PDB file of C-alpha atoms and ligand atoms in Angstrom:
ATOM      1  CA  UNK A   1      10.121   3.793  -1.508  1.00  0.00           C
ATOM      2  CA  UNK A   2      10.351   4.533  -5.047  1.00  0.00           C
ATOM      3  CA  UNK A   3      12.756   2.686  -6.945  1.00  0.00           C
ATOM      4  CA  UNK A   4      13.038   1.873 -11.079  1.00  0.00           C
ATOM      5  CA  UNK A   5      13.990  -1.744 -11.861  1.00  0.00           C
ATOM      6  CA  UNK A   6      14.924  -2.224 -15.865  1.00  0.00           C
ATOM      7  CA  UNK A   7      13.091  -4.718 -17.347  1.00  0.00           C
ATOM      8  CA  UNK A   8      15.631  -5.865 -20.231  1.00  0.00           C
ATOM      9  CA  UNK A   9      13.186  -8.395 -22.315  1.00  0.00           C
ATOM     10  CA  UNK A  10      10.971  -4.530 -23.266  1.00  0.00           C
ATOM     11  CA  UNK A  11      13.946  -2.389 -22.380  1.00  0.00           C
ATOM     12  CA  UNK A  12      11.662  -0.541 -20.375  1.00  0.00           C
ATOM     13  CA  UNK A  13      11.328   1.019 -16.883  1.00  0.00           C
ATOM     14  CA  UNK A  14       9.120  -0.414 -13.838  1.00  0.00           C
ATOM     15  CA  UNK A  15       8.558   1.609 -11.217  1.00  0.00           C
ATOM     16  CA  UNK A  16       7.892   0.458  -7.338  1.00  0.00           C
ATOM     17  CA  UNK A  17       5.900   2.552  -4.652  1.00  0.00           C
ATOM     18  CA  UNK A  18       5.824  -0.048  -1.746  1.00  0.00           C
ATOM     19  CA  UNK A  19       4.464   2.622   0.344  1.00  0.00           C
ATOM     20  CA  UNK A  20       0.904   3.400  -1.881  1.00  0.00           C
ATOM     21  CA  UNK A  21      -0.392  -0.234  -0.656  1.00  0.00           C
ATOM     22  CA  UNK A  22      -1.242   2.076   2.447  1.00  0.00           C
ATOM     23  CA  UNK A  23      -3.035   4.990   0.880  1.00  0.00           C
ATOM     24  CA  UNK A  24      -6.919   5.336   0.936  1.00  0.00           C
ATOM     25  CA  UNK A  25      -9.071   3.175  -0.578  1.00  0.00           C
ATOM     26  CA  UNK A  26     -12.927   4.283  -1.616  1.00  0.00           C
ATOM     27  CA  UNK A  27     -13.407   5.929   1.850  1.00  0.00           C
ATOM     28  CA  UNK A  28     -17.180   7.137   2.502  1.00  0.00           C
ATOM     29  CA  UNK A  29     -17.727  10.500   1.740  1.00  0.00           C
ATOM     30  CA  UNK A  30     -18.111  12.120   4.671  1.00  0.00           C
ATOM     31  CA  UNK A  31     -14.151  10.997   5.212  1.00  0.00           C
ATOM     32  CA  UNK A  32     -13.231  11.926   1.738  1.00  0.00           C
ATOM     33  CA  UNK A  33      -9.735  13.956   1.781  1.00  0.00           C
ATOM     34  CA  UNK A  34     -10.215  15.632  -1.376  1.00  0.00           C
ATOM     35  CA  UNK A  35     -13.501  17.465  -0.443  1.00  0.00           C
ATOM     36  CA  UNK A  36     -12.609  21.103   1.633  1.00  0.00           C
ATOM     37  CA  UNK A  37     -11.968  20.634   4.959  1.00  0.00           C
ATOM     38  CA  UNK A  38     -15.203  22.061   6.775  1.00  0.00           C
ATOM     39  CA  UNK A  39     -14.996  24.061  10.208  1.00  0.00           C
ATOM     40  CA  UNK A  40     -14.660  21.517  13.037  1.00  0.00           C
ATOM     41  CA  UNK A  41     -13.899  18.923  11.183  1.00  0.00           C
ATOM     42  CA  UNK A  42     -11.266  16.492  10.224  1.00  0.00           C
ATOM     43  CA  UNK A  43      -8.366  18.119   8.078  1.00  0.00           C
ATOM     44  CA  UNK A  44      -8.535  17.043   4.088  1.00  0.00           C
ATOM     45  CA  UNK A  45      -5.874  17.561   1.880  1.00  0.00           C
ATOM     46  CA  UNK A  46      -7.204  21.397   1.329  1.00  0.00           C
ATOM     47  CA  UNK A  47      -6.921  23.247   4.372  1.00  0.00           C
ATOM     48  CA  UNK A  48      -9.416  25.445   3.231  1.00  0.00           C
ATOM     49  CA  UNK A  49     -13.248  26.008   3.640  1.00  0.00           C
ATOM     50  CA  UNK A  50     -14.010  26.005   0.047  1.00  0.00           C
ATOM     51  CA  UNK A  51     -11.766  26.212  -4.083  1.00  0.00           C
ATOM     52  CA  UNK A  52     -12.376  26.359  -7.493  1.00  0.00           C
ATOM     53  CA  UNK A  53      -8.987  24.363  -8.658  1.00  0.00           C
ATOM     54  CA  UNK A  54      -6.961  22.823  -6.436  1.00  0.00           C
ATOM     55  CA  UNK A  55      -3.373  21.303  -7.433  1.00  0.00           C
ATOM     56  CA  UNK A  56      -1.328  19.146  -4.290  1.00  0.00           C
ATOM     57  CA  UNK A  57       1.984  16.812  -4.583  1.00  0.00           C
ATOM     58  CA  UNK A  58       0.323  13.005  -4.008  1.00  0.00           C
ATOM     59  CA  UNK A  59       0.431  11.688  -0.615  1.00  0.00           C
ATOM     60  CA  UNK A  60       1.421   8.376  -2.050  1.00  0.00           C
ATOM     61  CA  UNK A  61       3.249   9.222  -4.780  1.00  0.00           C
ATOM     62  CA  UNK A  62       4.531   6.632  -8.029  1.00  0.00           C
ATOM     63  CA  UNK A  63       7.603   9.323  -8.351  1.00  0.00           C
ATOM     64  CA  UNK A  64       9.583  11.665  -5.224  1.00  0.00           C
ATOM     65  CA  UNK A  65      11.644  14.658  -5.919  1.00  0.00           C
ATOM     66  CA  UNK A  66      13.916  13.229  -2.921  1.00  0.00           C
ATOM     67  CA  UNK A  67      13.892   9.597  -3.550  1.00  0.00           C
ATOM     68  CA  UNK A  68      17.583   8.811  -2.652  1.00  0.00           C
ATOM     69  CA  UNK A  69      19.417   6.474  -4.962  1.00  0.00           C
ATOM     70  CA  UNK A  70      18.022   2.745  -4.365  1.00  0.00           C
ATOM     71  CA  UNK A  71      19.818   0.119  -2.100  1.00  0.00           C
ATOM     72  CA  UNK A  72      19.661  -2.178  -4.299  1.00  0.00           C
ATOM     73  CA  UNK A  73      22.057  -1.679  -6.762  1.00  0.00           C
ATOM     74  CA  UNK A  74      20.399  -4.392  -9.600  1.00  0.00           C
ATOM     75  CA  UNK A  75      23.384  -5.532 -12.526  1.00  0.00           C
ATOM     76  CA  UNK A  76      24.742  -4.546 -15.195  1.00  0.00           C
ATOM     77  CA  UNK A  77      21.679  -6.071 -17.066  1.00  0.00           C
ATOM     78  CA  UNK A  78      19.131  -5.550 -14.866  1.00  0.00           C
ATOM     79  CA  UNK A  79      20.098  -1.872 -13.351  1.00  0.00           C
ATOM     80  CA  UNK A  80      18.227  -0.040 -10.959  1.00  0.00           C
ATOM     81  CA  UNK A  81      17.802   3.884 -10.557  1.00  0.00           C
ATOM     82  CA  UNK A  82      16.007   6.167  -8.371  1.00  0.00           C
ATOM     83  CA  UNK A  83      12.382   6.902  -8.611  1.00  0.00           C
ATOM     84  CA  UNK A  84      13.099  10.972  -8.548  1.00  0.00           C
ATOM     85  CA  UNK A  85       9.969  12.530  -9.961  1.00  0.00           C
ATOM     86  CA  UNK A  86       6.614  14.389  -9.456  1.00  0.00           C
ATOM     87  CA  UNK A  87       3.348  13.009  -8.512  1.00  0.00           C
ATOM     88  CA  UNK A  88       0.274  15.620  -8.395  1.00  0.00           C
ATOM     89  CA  UNK A  89      -3.773  15.254  -7.666  1.00  0.00           C
ATOM     90  CA  UNK A  90      -5.533  18.070  -9.504  1.00  0.00           C
ATOM     91  CA  UNK A  91      -9.140  18.798  -8.299  1.00  0.00           C
ATOM     92  CA  UNK A  92     -11.370  19.888 -10.548  1.00  0.00           C
ATOM     93  CA  UNK A  93     -13.827  21.008  -8.253  1.00  0.00           C
ATOM     94  CA  UNK A  94     -14.707  21.144  -4.277  1.00  0.00           C
ATOM     95  CA  UNK A  95     -18.081  19.879  -4.415  1.00  0.00           C
ATOM     96  CA  UNK A  96     -17.738  15.746  -3.958  1.00  0.00           C
ATOM     97  CA  UNK A  97     -20.339  14.113  -6.352  1.00  0.00           C
ATOM     98  CA  UNK A  98     -19.408  16.609  -9.286  1.00  0.00           C
ATOM     99  CA  UNK A  99     -17.977  15.411 -12.657  1.00  0.00           C
ATOM    100  CA  UNK A 100     -15.610  16.840 -14.858  1.00  0.00           C
ATOM    101  CA  UNK A 101     -18.742  16.506 -17.761  1.00  0.00           C
ATOM    102  CA  UNK A 102     -20.964  18.686 -15.489  1.00  0.00           C
ATOM    103  CA  UNK A 103     -18.567  21.338 -15.288  1.00  0.00           C
ATOM    104  CA  UNK A 104     -19.136  24.700 -16.991  1.00  0.00           C
ATOM    105  CA  UNK A 105     -16.799  25.381 -20.028  1.00  0.00           C
ATOM    106  CA  UNK A 106     -15.349  28.360 -17.739  1.00  0.00           C
ATOM    107  CA  UNK A 107     -14.587  26.152 -15.475  1.00  0.00           C
ATOM    108  CA  UNK A 108     -13.200  23.366 -18.232  1.00  0.00           C
ATOM    109  CA  UNK A 109     -11.300  26.256 -19.634  1.00  0.00           C
ATOM    110  CA  UNK A 110      -9.368  27.407 -16.232  1.00  0.00           C
ATOM    111  CA  UNK A 111      -8.714  23.924 -16.343  1.00  0.00           C
ATOM    112  CA  UNK A 112      -6.699  23.618 -19.113  1.00  0.00           C
ATOM    113  CA  UNK A 113      -5.416  26.814 -17.910  1.00  0.00           C
ATOM    114  CA  UNK A 114      -3.984  24.645 -14.713  1.00  0.00           C
ATOM    115  CA  UNK A 115      -2.637  21.694 -16.985  1.00  0.00           C
ATOM    116  CA  UNK A 116      -0.744  24.079 -19.241  1.00  0.00           C
ATOM    117  CA  UNK A 117       0.646  25.971 -15.995  1.00  0.00           C
ATOM    118  CA  UNK A 118       1.914  22.395 -14.614  1.00  0.00           C
ATOM    119  CA  UNK A 119       3.283  21.215 -17.791  1.00  0.00           C
ATOM    120  CA  UNK A 120       5.564  24.359 -17.695  1.00  0.00           C
ATOM    121  CA  UNK A 121       6.356  24.446 -14.397  1.00  0.00           C
ATOM    122  CA  UNK A 122       6.995  20.434 -13.672  1.00  0.00           C
ATOM    123  CA  UNK A 123       8.769  19.915 -17.211  1.00  0.00           C
ATOM    124  CA  UNK A 124      11.706  22.692 -16.704  1.00  0.00           C
ATOM    125  CA  UNK A 125      12.288  20.165 -13.560  1.00  0.00           C
ATOM    126  CA  UNK A 126      16.001  18.989 -14.687  1.00  0.00           C
ATOM    127  CA  UNK A 127      15.447  15.400 -13.541  1.00  0.00           C
ATOM    128  CA  UNK A 128      12.019  15.722 -15.317  1.00  0.00           C
ATOM    129  CA  UNK A 129      11.696  14.755 -18.968  1.00  0.00           C
ATOM    130  CA  UNK A 130       8.013  13.540 -19.916  1.00  0.00           C
ATOM    131  CA  UNK A 131       5.052  14.956 -17.972  1.00  0.00           C
ATOM    132  CA  UNK A 132       1.976  13.021 -17.897  1.00  0.00           C
ATOM    133  CA  UNK A 133      -1.527  14.734 -17.874  1.00  0.00           C
ATOM    134  CA  UNK A 134      -4.238  12.392 -16.435  1.00  0.00           C
ATOM    135  CA  UNK A 135      -7.504  11.219 -15.437  1.00  0.00           C
ATOM    136  CA  UNK A 136      -8.981   7.698 -14.386  1.00  0.00           C
ATOM    137  CA  UNK A 137     -12.322   7.910 -13.556  1.00  0.00           C
ATOM    138  CA  UNK A 138     -14.827   5.191 -11.971  1.00  0.00           C
ATOM    139  CA  UNK A 139     -14.131   1.661  -9.983  1.00  0.00           C
ATOM    140  CA  UNK A 140     -13.918  -0.063 -13.410  1.00  0.00           C
ATOM    141  CA  UNK A 141     -10.684   1.476 -14.191  1.00  0.00           C
ATOM    142  CA  UNK A 142      -9.369   1.066 -10.773  1.00  0.00           C
ATOM    143  CA  UNK A 143     -10.106   4.615  -8.952  1.00  0.00           C
ATOM    144  CA  UNK A 144      -9.573   4.786  -5.375  1.00  0.00           C
ATOM    145  CA  UNK A 145     -11.449   8.295  -4.460  1.00  0.00           C
ATOM    146  CA  UNK A 146     -14.909   9.438  -6.190  1.00  0.00           C
ATOM    147  CA  UNK A 147     -14.251  12.907  -5.867  1.00  0.00           C
ATOM    148  CA  UNK A 148     -13.522  14.364  -9.347  1.00  0.00           C
ATOM    149  CA  UNK A 149      -9.747  14.822 -10.162  1.00  0.00           C
ATOM    150  CA  UNK A 150      -7.493  14.166 -12.503  1.00  0.00           C
ATOM    151  CA  UNK A 151      -3.494  13.458 -12.031  1.00  0.00           C
ATOM    152  CA  UNK A 152      -0.233  14.604 -13.326  1.00  0.00           C
ATOM    153  CA  UNK A 153       2.876  12.346 -13.507  1.00  0.00           C
ATOM    154  CA  UNK A 154       6.368  13.882 -14.015  1.00  0.00           C
ATOM    155  CA  UNK A 155       8.083  11.331 -14.968  1.00  0.00           C
ATOM    156  CA  UNK A 156      12.649  11.053 -14.831  1.00  0.00           C
ATOM    157  CA  UNK A 157      12.456   8.966 -18.452  1.00  0.00           C
ATOM    158  CA  UNK A 158       9.965   9.343 -21.174  1.00  0.00           C
ATOM    159  CA  UNK A 159       7.259   6.148 -20.943  1.00  0.00           C
ATOM    160  CA  UNK A 160       6.939   3.155 -23.104  1.00  0.00           C
ATOM    161  CA  UNK A 161       3.889   4.365 -25.356  1.00  0.00           C
ATOM    162  CA  UNK A 162       4.653   8.187 -25.726  1.00  0.00           C
ATOM    163  CA  UNK A 163       8.046   7.293 -26.581  1.00  0.00           C
ATOM    164  CA  UNK A 164       7.179   4.824 -29.468  1.00  0.00           C
ATOM    165  CA  UNK A 165       4.191   7.483 -30.830  1.00  0.00           C
ATOM    166  CA  UNK A 166       7.520   9.588 -31.161  1.00  0.00           C
ATOM    167  CA  UNK A 167       9.459   7.625 -32.857  1.00  0.00           C
ATOM    168  CA  UNK A 168       6.536   6.270 -35.014  1.00  0.00           C
ATOM    169  CA  UNK A 169       6.600  10.587 -36.348  1.00  0.00           C
ATOM    170  CA  UNK A 170       9.945  11.027 -36.461  1.00  0.00           C
ATOM    171  CA  UNK A 171      10.646   8.213 -38.534  1.00  0.00           C
ATOM    172  CA  UNK A 172       7.691   9.299 -40.654  1.00  0.00           C
ATOM    173  CA  UNK A 173       8.152  13.127 -40.184  1.00  0.00           C
ATOM    174  CA  UNK A 174      11.887  12.219 -42.318  1.00  0.00           C
ATOM    175  CA  UNK A 175       9.549  13.574 -45.407  1.00  0.00           C
ATOM    176  CA  UNK A 176       8.650  17.056 -43.899  1.00  0.00           C
ATOM    177  CA  UNK A 177       5.328  15.729 -42.503  1.00  0.00           C
ATOM    178  CA  UNK A 178       3.657  15.361 -39.329  1.00  0.00           C
ATOM    179  CA  UNK A 179       2.328  11.780 -38.469  1.00  0.00           C
ATOM    180  CA  UNK A 180      -0.876  13.302 -36.833  1.00  0.00           C
ATOM    181  CA  UNK A 181      -1.389  16.395 -39.171  1.00  0.00           C
ATOM    182  CA  UNK A 182      -2.115  13.764 -42.261  1.00  0.00           C
ATOM    183  CA  UNK A 183      -3.820  11.309 -39.199  1.00  0.00           C
ATOM    184  CA  UNK A 184      -6.272  13.897 -39.055  1.00  0.00           C
ATOM    185  CA  UNK A 185      -6.615  14.923 -42.164  1.00  0.00           C
ATOM    186  CA  UNK A 186      -7.597  11.421 -43.039  1.00  0.00           C
ATOM    187  CA  UNK A 187     -10.239  11.419 -40.273  1.00  0.00           C
ATOM    188  CA  UNK A 188     -11.499  14.779 -42.290  1.00  0.00           C
ATOM    189  CA  UNK A 189     -11.436  14.102 -45.336  1.00  0.00           C
ATOM    190  CA  UNK A 190     -13.678  10.453 -44.204  1.00  0.00           C
ATOM    191  CA  UNK A 191     -15.655  11.899 -41.961  1.00  0.00           C
ATOM    192  CA  UNK A 192     -16.473   8.663 -41.010  1.00  0.00           C
ATOM    193  CA  UNK A 193     -15.179   8.850 -37.696  1.00  0.00           C
ATOM    194  CA  UNK A 194     -15.575  12.318 -36.923  1.00  0.00           C
ATOM    195  CA  UNK A 195     -17.538  12.922 -33.972  1.00  0.00           C
ATOM    196  CA  UNK A 196     -17.484  16.193 -33.082  1.00  0.00           C
ATOM    197  CA  UNK A 197     -15.619  19.619 -34.881  1.00  0.00           C
ATOM    198  CA  UNK A 198     -14.179  22.926 -33.103  1.00  0.00           C
ATOM    199  CA  UNK A 199     -12.972  25.552 -34.490  1.00  0.00           C
ATOM    200  CA  UNK A 200      -9.440  24.433 -33.483  1.00  0.00           C
ATOM    201  CA  UNK A 201     -10.164  21.024 -32.596  1.00  0.00           C
ATOM    202  CA  UNK A 202     -11.679  17.744 -33.591  1.00  0.00           C
ATOM    203  CA  UNK A 203     -12.962  14.730 -31.481  1.00  0.00           C
ATOM    204  CA  UNK A 204     -12.942  11.314 -33.933  1.00  0.00           C
ATOM    205  CA  UNK A 205     -12.685   7.052 -33.067  1.00  0.00           C
ATOM    206  CA  UNK A 206      -9.241   6.627 -34.951  1.00  0.00           C
ATOM    207  CA  UNK A 207      -9.754   4.405 -38.048  1.00  0.00           C
ATOM    208  CA  UNK A 208      -7.067   1.488 -35.510  1.00  0.00           C
ATOM    209  CA  UNK A 209      -9.436   2.481 -32.300  1.00  0.00           C
ATOM    210  CA  UNK A 210      -7.864   0.133 -29.323  1.00  0.00           C
ATOM    211  CA  UNK A 211     -11.042   0.203 -27.684  1.00  0.00           C
ATOM    212  CA  UNK A 212     -14.841   0.505 -28.910  1.00  0.00           C
ATOM    213  CA  UNK A 213     -15.486   3.912 -27.888  1.00  0.00           C
ATOM    214  CA  UNK A 214     -11.985   5.327 -28.077  1.00  0.00           C
ATOM    215  CA  UNK A 215     -11.564   9.021 -29.098  1.00  0.00           C
ATOM    216  CA  UNK A 216      -9.061  11.218 -29.920  1.00  0.00           C
ATOM    217  CA  UNK A 217      -9.128  15.240 -29.818  1.00  0.00           C
ATOM    218  CA  UNK A 218      -6.202  16.472 -31.947  1.00  0.00           C
ATOM    219  CA  UNK A 219      -5.279  20.240 -32.056  1.00  0.00           C
ATOM    220  CA  UNK A 220      -5.466  21.006 -35.271  1.00  0.00           C
ATOM    221  CA  UNK A 221      -2.546  23.521 -35.616  1.00  0.00           C
ATOM    222  CA  UNK A 222       0.368  21.430 -35.517  1.00  0.00           C
ATOM    223  CA  UNK A 223       1.965  22.175 -31.926  1.00  0.00           C
ATOM    224  CA  UNK A 224       4.090  20.474 -29.378  1.00  0.00           C
ATOM    225  CA  UNK A 225       2.288  20.860 -25.866  1.00  0.00           C
ATOM    226  CA  UNK A 226      -0.669  22.111 -24.094  1.00  0.00           C
ATOM    227  CA  UNK A 227       1.414  24.869 -23.321  1.00  0.00           C
ATOM    228  CA  UNK A 228       1.698  26.282 -26.809  1.00  0.00           C
ATOM    229  CA  UNK A 229      -2.565  26.837 -27.317  1.00  0.00           C
ATOM    230  CA  UNK A 230      -3.379  30.259 -27.231  1.00  0.00           C
ATOM    231  CA  UNK A 231      -6.172  31.919 -25.690  1.00  0.00           C
ATOM    232  CA  UNK A 232      -9.253  30.938 -28.118  1.00  0.00           C
ATOM    233  CA  UNK A 233      -7.642  27.346 -28.305  1.00  0.00           C
ATOM    234  CA  UNK A 234      -8.166  26.684 -24.996  1.00  0.00           C
ATOM    235  CA  UNK A 235     -11.460  27.959 -24.849  1.00  0.00           C
ATOM    236  CA  UNK A 236     -11.953  25.651 -27.966  1.00  0.00           C
ATOM    237  CA  UNK A 237     -10.693  22.678 -26.044  1.00  0.00           C
ATOM    238  CA  UNK A 238     -13.067  23.330 -23.523  1.00  0.00           C
ATOM    239  CA  UNK A 239     -16.001  23.528 -25.648  1.00  0.00           C
ATOM    240  CA  UNK A 240     -14.965  20.250 -27.629  1.00  0.00           C
ATOM    241  CA  UNK A 241     -14.017  18.131 -24.100  1.00  0.00           C
ATOM    242  CA  UNK A 242     -17.623  19.559 -23.256  1.00  0.00           C
ATOM    243  CA  UNK A 243     -19.333  18.270 -25.579  1.00  0.00           C
ATOM    244  CA  UNK A 244     -17.677  14.941 -25.875  1.00  0.00           C
ATOM    245  CA  UNK A 245     -17.494  13.775 -21.957  1.00  0.00           C
ATOM    246  CA  UNK A 246     -21.513  15.120 -22.270  1.00  0.00           C
ATOM    247  CA  UNK A 247     -21.948  12.425 -24.700  1.00  0.00           C
ATOM    248  CA  UNK A 248     -19.943   9.780 -23.453  1.00  0.00           C
ATOM    249  CA  UNK A 249     -22.409  10.434 -20.516  1.00  0.00           C
ATOM    250  CA  UNK A 250     -25.416  10.321 -22.549  1.00  0.00           C
ATOM    251  CA  UNK A 251     -24.280   6.821 -24.229  1.00  0.00           C
ATOM    252  CA  UNK A 252     -25.324   4.504 -22.038  1.00  0.00           C
ATOM    253  CA  UNK A 253     -27.314   6.641 -19.590  1.00  0.00           C
ATOM    254  CA  UNK A 254     -24.486   7.046 -16.642  1.00  0.00           C
ATOM    255  CA  UNK A 255     -21.523   8.595 -15.896  1.00  0.00           C
ATOM    256  CA  UNK A 256     -18.941   6.818 -18.235  1.00  0.00           C
ATOM    257  CA  UNK A 257     -15.766   5.403 -16.849  1.00  0.00           C
ATOM    258  CA  UNK A 258     -12.503   6.696 -18.599  1.00  0.00           C
ATOM    259  CA  UNK A 259      -9.182   6.554 -19.299  1.00  0.00           C
ATOM    260  CA  UNK A 260      -8.056  10.262 -20.114  1.00  0.00           C
ATOM    261  CA  UNK A 261      -4.611  10.870 -20.727  1.00  0.00           C
ATOM    262  CA  UNK A 262      -2.308  13.512 -22.462  1.00  0.00           C
ATOM    263  CA  UNK A 263       0.227  12.630 -25.367  1.00  0.00           C
ATOM    264  CA  UNK A 264       2.454  15.900 -26.417  1.00  0.00           C
ATOM    265  CA  UNK A 265       6.446  16.898 -26.254  1.00  0.00           C
ATOM    266  CA  UNK A 266       8.998  15.341 -24.014  1.00  0.00           C
ATOM    267  CA  UNK A 267      10.453  17.303 -21.590  1.00  0.00           C
ATOM    268  CA  UNK A 268      13.845  16.619 -22.017  1.00  0.00           C
ATOM    269  CA  UNK A 269      15.383  19.173 -23.508  1.00  0.00           C
ATOM    270  CA  UNK A 270      15.250  18.023 -27.199  1.00  0.00           C
ATOM    271  CA  UNK A 271      13.081  19.863 -30.362  1.00  0.00           C
ATOM    272  CA  UNK A 272       9.405  17.871 -30.708  1.00  0.00           C
ATOM    273  CA  UNK A 273       8.433  20.406 -33.327  1.00  0.00           C
ATOM    274  CA  UNK A 274       6.862  18.677 -35.963  1.00  0.00           C
ATOM    275  CA  UNK A 275       7.374  15.454 -34.054  1.00  0.00           C
ATOM    276  CA  UNK A 276       4.770  15.969 -31.002  1.00  0.00           C
ATOM    277  CA  UNK A 277       1.840  17.007 -31.861  1.00  0.00           C
ATOM    278  CA  UNK A 278      -0.185  17.865 -29.114  1.00  0.00           C
ATOM    279  CA  UNK A 279      -3.760  15.338 -28.277  1.00  0.00           C
ATOM    280  CA  UNK A 280      -5.179  14.182 -25.644  1.00  0.00           C
ATOM    281  CA  UNK A 281      -6.750  10.406 -25.905  1.00  0.00           C
ATOM    282  CA  UNK A 282      -9.712   9.108 -23.919  1.00  0.00           C
ATOM    283  CA  UNK A 283      -9.828   5.566 -23.236  1.00  0.00           C
ATOM    284  CA  UNK A 284     -13.715   3.776 -22.160  1.00  0.00           C
ATOM    285  CA  UNK A 285     -13.583   0.562 -20.922  1.00  0.00           C
ATOM    286  CA  UNK A 286     -17.133  -0.128 -21.713  1.00  0.00           C
ATOM    287  CA  UNK A 287     -18.162  -2.262 -25.493  1.00  0.00           C
ATOM    288  CA  UNK A 288     -21.684  -2.179 -23.606  1.00  0.00           C
ATOM    289  CA  UNK A 289     -23.790  -0.701 -21.271  1.00  0.00           C
ATOM    290  CA  UNK A 290     -22.580  -3.890 -19.068  1.00  0.00           C
ATOM    291  CA  UNK A 291     -19.920  -5.368 -20.693  1.00  0.00           C
ATOM    292  CA  UNK A 292     -15.785  -4.352 -20.575  1.00  0.00           C
ATOM    293  CA  UNK A 293     -13.026  -5.000 -22.861  1.00  0.00           C
ATOM    294  CA  UNK A 294     -10.649  -6.707 -20.447  1.00  0.00           C
ATOM    295  CA  UNK A 295      -6.875  -6.559 -21.053  1.00  0.00           C
ATOM    296  CA  UNK A 296      -6.615 -10.369 -21.323  1.00  0.00           C
ATOM    297  CA  UNK A 297      -3.593 -12.445 -22.418  1.00  0.00           C
ATOM    298  CA  UNK A 298      -3.840 -11.314 -26.121  1.00  0.00           C
ATOM    299  CA  UNK A 299      -3.977  -7.448 -25.400  1.00  0.00           C
ATOM    300  CA  UNK A 300      -1.236  -8.215 -22.065  1.00  0.00           C
ATOM    301  CA  UNK A 301       0.714 -11.007 -23.324  1.00  0.00           C
ATOM    302  CA  UNK A 302       1.205 -10.465 -26.749  1.00  0.00           C
ATOM    303  CA  UNK A 303       0.442  -6.850 -26.922  1.00  0.00           C
ATOM    304  CA  UNK A 304      -2.074  -7.446 -29.412  1.00  0.00           C
ATOM    305  CA  UNK A 305      -6.071  -5.863 -29.279  1.00  0.00           C
ATOM    306  CA  UNK A 306      -8.916  -7.812 -29.992  1.00  0.00           C
ATOM    307  CA  UNK A 307     -12.004  -5.548 -30.671  1.00  0.00           C
ATOM    308  CA  UNK A 308     -15.247  -6.191 -31.401  1.00  0.00           C
ATOM    309  CA  UNK A 309     -16.974  -3.489 -32.971  1.00  0.00           C
ATOM    310  CA  UNK A 310     -15.371  -1.535 -35.699  1.00  0.00           C
ATOM    311  CA  UNK A 311     -14.799   2.425 -35.829  1.00  0.00           C
ATOM    312  CA  UNK A 312     -16.895   3.704 -37.640  1.00  0.00           C
ATOM    313  CA  UNK A 313     -19.780   1.055 -35.866  1.00  0.00           C
ATOM    314  CA  UNK A 314     -18.650   3.101 -32.269  1.00  0.00           C
ATOM    315  CA  UNK A 315     -18.098   6.419 -33.885  1.00  0.00           C
ATOM    316  CA  UNK A 316     -21.293   6.586 -35.431  1.00  0.00           C
ATOM    317  CA  UNK A 317     -23.361   5.790 -32.019  1.00  0.00           C
ATOM    318  CA  UNK A 318     -21.197   7.922 -30.185  1.00  0.00           C
ATOM    319  CA  UNK A 319     -21.778  11.033 -32.580  1.00  0.00           C
ATOM    320  CA  UNK A 320     -25.640  10.207 -31.817  1.00  0.00           C
ATOM    321  CA  UNK A 321     -25.222   9.950 -28.336  1.00  0.00           C
ATOM    322  CA  UNK A 322     -23.268  13.686 -28.457  1.00  0.00           C
ATOM    323  CA  UNK A 323     -26.160  15.217 -30.851  1.00  0.00           C
ATOM    324  CA  UNK A 324     -28.668  13.989 -28.944  1.00  0.00           C
ATOM    325  CA  UNK A 325     -27.425  15.418 -25.476  1.00  0.00           C
ATOM    326  CA  UNK A 326     -26.447  18.870 -27.017  1.00  0.00           C
ATOM    327  CA  UNK A 327     -28.619  21.267 -25.549  1.00  0.00           C
TER     328      UNK A 327
HETATM  329 ZN1   ZN B 401     -14.798  14.385  -1.722  1.00  0.00          ZN
HETATM  330 ZN1   ZN B 402       1.304  18.031 -36.515  1.00  0.00          ZN
HETATM  331 ZN1   ZN B 403      -1.092   9.462 -28.687  1.00  0.00          ZN
END
């Protein structure tokens, strides 16, 4: 069911999870499998009448802990491997219509705790090399269930994009400097693309943003993972996420779709201090209220992004949306 095939032209694994075709697709709200199980109602994924935050293993996983060696052996040129890994679903709330943006900072703070816990626990599994924490939000991103949730993929390899970022950071850091620390100081000094500043985190539209309203949330301290955040930093991360998300929803006056991804240290046993620098990246697909940025031929076939707004402009607009939304 779960297998990996090697693409030698791009030097990357492609994961096959054929049973995913049968997964639940946009069910009516009364049949939401992520809502609590109502007394006398149909059993959902959570056999309780209410919950705060819940985590469970995805029933339609892209990777599974017990994935067998694939029957398809491939060749020396195109080998296969078992799709061994873990896929978890993180439910942010038992309220079907809630969103992360609408949640209290206290709840988001608890979520940070859950993310850190899952990073450590999944990362400690011997077959897991990278714990990828993410959220796909909105139908524009292809979300199949509206209930507020994120996901975690514990991959048996370091996925290509983080691997590329880590390679760049390692090459840069040969002179004892962290690439991300230097990027962050550059953004602070310039200031035009800063969207929000907390005590321990900063949010900005990067100089080289791929999506118009892309925002990166960087820990100011150079730490490899979310698990390395201290108590104050966790509180501040919740605070900054709340501000950014409320601003995002205020940008066009509707709940903004986005992809949220966390970049941090792989869990393959190597030392990533000074190379991996914990940060969260948001990619909203909207160029305007009603136009989306599609990944078309140049982006998909050439890997070259074409953007039609400068980050200085979009950062100013987004900053305004944050400021006018502030209580
Ligand atoms: Zn629900
Ligand atoms: Zn750093
Ligand atoms: Zn990154």
